[in-house]
Coordinates of C-alpha atoms in Angstrom, one line a residue:
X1 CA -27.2 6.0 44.9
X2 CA -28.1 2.6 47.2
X3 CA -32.0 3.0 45.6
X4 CA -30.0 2.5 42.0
X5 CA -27.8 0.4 42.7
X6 CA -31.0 -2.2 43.7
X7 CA -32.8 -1.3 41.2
X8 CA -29.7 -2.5 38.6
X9 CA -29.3 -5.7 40.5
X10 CA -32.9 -6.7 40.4
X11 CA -33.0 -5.4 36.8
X12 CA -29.8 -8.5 36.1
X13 CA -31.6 -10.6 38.1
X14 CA -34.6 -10.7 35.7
X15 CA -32.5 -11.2 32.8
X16 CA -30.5 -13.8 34.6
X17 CA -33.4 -15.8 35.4
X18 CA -35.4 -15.1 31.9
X19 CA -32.2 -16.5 30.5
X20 CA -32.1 -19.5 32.3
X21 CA -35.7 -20.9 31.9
X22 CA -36.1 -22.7 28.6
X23 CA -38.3 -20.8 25.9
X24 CA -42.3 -22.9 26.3
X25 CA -42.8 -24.4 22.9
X26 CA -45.1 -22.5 20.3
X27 CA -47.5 -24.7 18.5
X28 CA -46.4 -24.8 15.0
X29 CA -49.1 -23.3 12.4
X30 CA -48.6 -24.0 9.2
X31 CA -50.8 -25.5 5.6
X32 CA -49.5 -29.3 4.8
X33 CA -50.3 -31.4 2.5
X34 CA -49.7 -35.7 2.0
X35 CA -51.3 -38.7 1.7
X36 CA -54.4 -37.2 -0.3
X37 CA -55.0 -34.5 2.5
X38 CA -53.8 -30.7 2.3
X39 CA -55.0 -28.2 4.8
X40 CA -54.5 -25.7 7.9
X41 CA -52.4 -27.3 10.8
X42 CA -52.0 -26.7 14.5
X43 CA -49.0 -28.2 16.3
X44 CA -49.7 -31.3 13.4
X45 CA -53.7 -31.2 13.1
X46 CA -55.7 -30.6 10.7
X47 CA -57.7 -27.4 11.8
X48 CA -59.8 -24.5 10.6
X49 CA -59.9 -25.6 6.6
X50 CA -58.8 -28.9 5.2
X51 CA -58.8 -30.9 1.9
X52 CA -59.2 -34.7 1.5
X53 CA -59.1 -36.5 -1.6
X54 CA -62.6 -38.6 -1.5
X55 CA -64.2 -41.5 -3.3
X56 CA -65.2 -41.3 -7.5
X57 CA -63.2 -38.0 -8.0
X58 CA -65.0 -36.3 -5.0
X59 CA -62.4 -33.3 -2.6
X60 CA -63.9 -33.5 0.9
X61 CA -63.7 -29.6 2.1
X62 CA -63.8 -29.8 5.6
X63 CA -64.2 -27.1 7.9
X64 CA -63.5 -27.8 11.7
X65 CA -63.0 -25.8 14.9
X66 CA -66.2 -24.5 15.8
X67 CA -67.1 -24.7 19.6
X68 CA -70.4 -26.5 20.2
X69 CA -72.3 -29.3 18.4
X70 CA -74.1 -28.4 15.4
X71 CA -77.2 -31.0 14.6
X72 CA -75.4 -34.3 13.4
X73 CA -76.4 -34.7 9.5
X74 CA -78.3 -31.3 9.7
X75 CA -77.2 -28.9 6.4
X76 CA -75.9 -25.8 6.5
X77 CA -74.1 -23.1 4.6
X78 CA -70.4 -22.1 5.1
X79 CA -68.9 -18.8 3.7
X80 CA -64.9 -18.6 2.8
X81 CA -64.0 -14.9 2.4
X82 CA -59.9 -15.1 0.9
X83 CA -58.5 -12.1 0.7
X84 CA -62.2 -10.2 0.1
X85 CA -63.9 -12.5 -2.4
X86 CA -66.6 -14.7 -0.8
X87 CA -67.1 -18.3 -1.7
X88 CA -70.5 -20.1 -0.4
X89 CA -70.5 -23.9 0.0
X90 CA -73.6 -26.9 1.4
X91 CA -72.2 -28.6 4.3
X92 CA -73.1 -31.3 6.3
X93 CA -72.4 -31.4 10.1
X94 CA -70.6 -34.2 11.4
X95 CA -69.0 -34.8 14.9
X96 CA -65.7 -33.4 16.2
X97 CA -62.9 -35.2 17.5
X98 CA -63.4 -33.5 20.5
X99 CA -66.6 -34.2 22.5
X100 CA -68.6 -30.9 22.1
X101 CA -67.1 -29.8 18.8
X102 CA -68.9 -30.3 15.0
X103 CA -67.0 -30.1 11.4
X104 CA -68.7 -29.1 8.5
X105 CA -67.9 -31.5 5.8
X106 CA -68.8 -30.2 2.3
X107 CA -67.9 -32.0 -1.2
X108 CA -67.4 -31.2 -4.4
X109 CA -65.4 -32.0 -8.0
X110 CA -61.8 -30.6 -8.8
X111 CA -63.6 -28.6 -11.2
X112 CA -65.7 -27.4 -8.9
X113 CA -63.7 -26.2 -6.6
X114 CA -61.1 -24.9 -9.3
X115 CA -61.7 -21.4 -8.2
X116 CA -61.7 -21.5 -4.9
X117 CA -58.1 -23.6 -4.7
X118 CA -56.3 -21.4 -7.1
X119 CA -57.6 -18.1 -4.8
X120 CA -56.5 -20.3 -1.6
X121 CA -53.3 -20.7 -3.1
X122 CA -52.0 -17.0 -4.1
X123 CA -54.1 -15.8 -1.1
X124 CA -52.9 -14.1 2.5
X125 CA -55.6 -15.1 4.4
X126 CA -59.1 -16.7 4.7
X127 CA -62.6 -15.9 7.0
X128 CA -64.5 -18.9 7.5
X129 CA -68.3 -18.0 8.4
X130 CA -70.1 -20.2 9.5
X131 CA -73.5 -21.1 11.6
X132 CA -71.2 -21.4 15.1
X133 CA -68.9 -18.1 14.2
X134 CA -66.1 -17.0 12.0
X135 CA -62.3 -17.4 12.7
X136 CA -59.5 -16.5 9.9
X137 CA -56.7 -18.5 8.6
X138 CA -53.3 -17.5 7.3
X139 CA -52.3 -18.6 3.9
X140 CA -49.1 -19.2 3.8
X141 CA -47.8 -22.3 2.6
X142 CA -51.1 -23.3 1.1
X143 CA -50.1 -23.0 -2.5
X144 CA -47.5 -26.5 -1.9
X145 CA -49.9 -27.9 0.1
X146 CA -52.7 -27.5 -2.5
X147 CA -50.4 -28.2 -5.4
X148 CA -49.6 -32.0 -3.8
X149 CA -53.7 -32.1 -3.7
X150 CA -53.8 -31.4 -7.1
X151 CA -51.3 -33.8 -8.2
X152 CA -53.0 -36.9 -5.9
X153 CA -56.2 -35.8 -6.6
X154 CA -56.6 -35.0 -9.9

């Protein structure tokens, strides 16, 4: 009975003290869009996928998170998979933010990227492939996000 009886009070004891330390704060994910920029954001950065509305018509596609620096300037080819159909882009690398990271900046016309914005938008989820490794994004929320492009944009 006594091994029961300590085994209940350390089993309230838990929950006593799980209850009394303050939840740690998740880092909000979610696809955002103002100012001429819609993308995939991480506790409010832009991350993984992002859109920026660029000079003479031009949407800057830029791809970020990849560990390591790629060749500053050097070209290279980015695959985005949404939801099984596979898109291929150019793209120039350019530094991080973060010493040690590259983003792969590619850019093209509304019209241009037409097809891949409107599968973005009704999509679940997206594979980025690049030349430093692949990582997936959710979907959810990017048809606002990418609507408010539209509508700055063009």
């Amino acid at each position: 009975m006594k091994g029961r009886e300590t085994t209940g009070l350390a089993i309230l004891a838990c929950a006593v003290i799980a209850a009394a330390v303050p939840a740690l704060p998740v880092r909000a994910q979610s696809w955002t869009g103002s100012d001429g920029t819609a993308g995939f954001a991480v506790a409010g950065d832009y991350t993984g996928l992002s859109f920026r509305c660029g000079s003479a018509g031009e949407i800057a596609m830029i791809f970020s998170g990849f560990p390591g620096g790629l060749q500053d300037g050097g070209g290279y080819t980015v695959g985005v998979s949404v939801d099984g159909t596979a898109f291929l882009y150019e793209a120039t690398a350019r530094a991080g933010k973060t010493q040690g990271t590259s983003v792969l900046v590619s850019r093209g016309s509304p019209m241009g990227l037409a097809e891949l914005i409107a599968a973005l938008r009704k999509g679940r989820s997206a594979e980025i492939s690049g030349p430093a490794g692949r990582y997936t994004i959710p979907l959810t929320g990017s048809g606002k996000a990418l609507d408010n492009l539209r509508r700055t944009c063009g």
